[in-house]
Short mmCIF file of C-alpha atoms in Angstrom, two decimals:
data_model
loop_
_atom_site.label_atom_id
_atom_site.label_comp_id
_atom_site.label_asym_id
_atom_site.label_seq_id
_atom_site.Cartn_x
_atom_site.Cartn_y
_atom_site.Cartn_z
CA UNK A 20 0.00 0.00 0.00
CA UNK A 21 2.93 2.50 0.87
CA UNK A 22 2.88 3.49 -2.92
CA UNK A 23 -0.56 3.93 -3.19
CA UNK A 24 -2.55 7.24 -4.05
CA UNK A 25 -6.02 6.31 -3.24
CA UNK A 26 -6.96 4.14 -0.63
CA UNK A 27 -11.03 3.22 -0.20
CA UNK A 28 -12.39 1.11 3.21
CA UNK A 29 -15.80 -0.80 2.68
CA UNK A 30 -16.36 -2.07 5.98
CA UNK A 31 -19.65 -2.46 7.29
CA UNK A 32 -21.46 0.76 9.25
CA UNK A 33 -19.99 0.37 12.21
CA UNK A 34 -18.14 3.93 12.97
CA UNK A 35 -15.31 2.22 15.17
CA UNK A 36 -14.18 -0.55 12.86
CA UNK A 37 -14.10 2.48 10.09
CA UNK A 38 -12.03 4.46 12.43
CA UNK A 39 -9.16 1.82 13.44
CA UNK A 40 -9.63 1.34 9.35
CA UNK A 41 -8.50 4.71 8.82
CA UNK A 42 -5.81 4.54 11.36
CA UNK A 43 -4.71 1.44 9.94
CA UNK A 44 -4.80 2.39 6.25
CA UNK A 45 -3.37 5.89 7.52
CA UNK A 46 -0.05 4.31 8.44
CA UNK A 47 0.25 2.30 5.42
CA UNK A 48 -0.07 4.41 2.68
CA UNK A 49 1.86 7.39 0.84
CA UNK A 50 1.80 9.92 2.52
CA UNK A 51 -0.02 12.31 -0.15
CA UNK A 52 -2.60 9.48 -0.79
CA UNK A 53 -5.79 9.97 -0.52
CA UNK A 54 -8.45 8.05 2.24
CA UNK A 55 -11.90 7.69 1.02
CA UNK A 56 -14.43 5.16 2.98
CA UNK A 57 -17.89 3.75 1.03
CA UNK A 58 -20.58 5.18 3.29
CA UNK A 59 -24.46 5.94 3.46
CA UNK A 60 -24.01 7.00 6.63
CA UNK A 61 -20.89 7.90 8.56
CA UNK A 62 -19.64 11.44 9.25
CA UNK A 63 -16.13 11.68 7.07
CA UNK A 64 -14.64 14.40 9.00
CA UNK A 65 -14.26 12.27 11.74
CA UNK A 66 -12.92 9.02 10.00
CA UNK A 67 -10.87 11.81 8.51
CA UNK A 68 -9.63 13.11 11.72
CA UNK A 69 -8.33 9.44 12.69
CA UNK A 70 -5.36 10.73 10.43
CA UNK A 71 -2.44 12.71 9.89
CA UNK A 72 -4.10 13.99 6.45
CA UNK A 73 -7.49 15.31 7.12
CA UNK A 74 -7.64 17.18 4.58
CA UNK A 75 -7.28 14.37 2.29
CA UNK A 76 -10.07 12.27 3.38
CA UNK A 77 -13.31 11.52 1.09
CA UNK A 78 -16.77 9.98 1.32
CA UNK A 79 -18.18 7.66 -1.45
CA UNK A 80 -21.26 5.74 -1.84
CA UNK A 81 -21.55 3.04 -4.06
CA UNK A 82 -25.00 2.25 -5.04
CA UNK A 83 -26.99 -1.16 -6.06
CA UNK A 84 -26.62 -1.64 -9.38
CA UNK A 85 -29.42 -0.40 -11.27
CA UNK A 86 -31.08 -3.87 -12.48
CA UNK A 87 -30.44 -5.55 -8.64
CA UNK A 88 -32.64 -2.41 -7.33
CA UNK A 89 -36.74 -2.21 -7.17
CA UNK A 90 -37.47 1.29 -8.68
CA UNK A 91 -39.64 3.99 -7.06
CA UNK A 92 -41.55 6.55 -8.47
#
């Protein structure tokens, strides 16, 4: 990972296991490299504050794929 530029955790919603996550992936990678977690949910400033790059730290959400996903109207 320590040449890495972009670094994304998918862990379930639980706000602690995404924290040590962040800590974790935090020590591992480059230090310009980005830290984005997959989240519906979770507040990204403070996963983001779990690091020495705060600045650098992004929220994502990756969505159902259209044809596994009942639509609404």
């Amino acid at each position: 990972l320590a040449g890495s530029d972009f670094a994304v955790e998918a862990a379930t919603e639980s706000i602690e296991l995404k924290k040590r996550l962040f800590r974790e992936l935090d020590a591992a990678i480059g230090d310009g490299a980005v830290l984005a977690t997959n989240t519906s949910s979770t507040t990204i400033p403070l996963l983001a504050a779990q690091t020495k790059r705060p600045d650098r730290g992004v929220g994502i959400h990756f969505r159902t794929p259209a044809p596994l996903t009942k639509p609404v109207e």
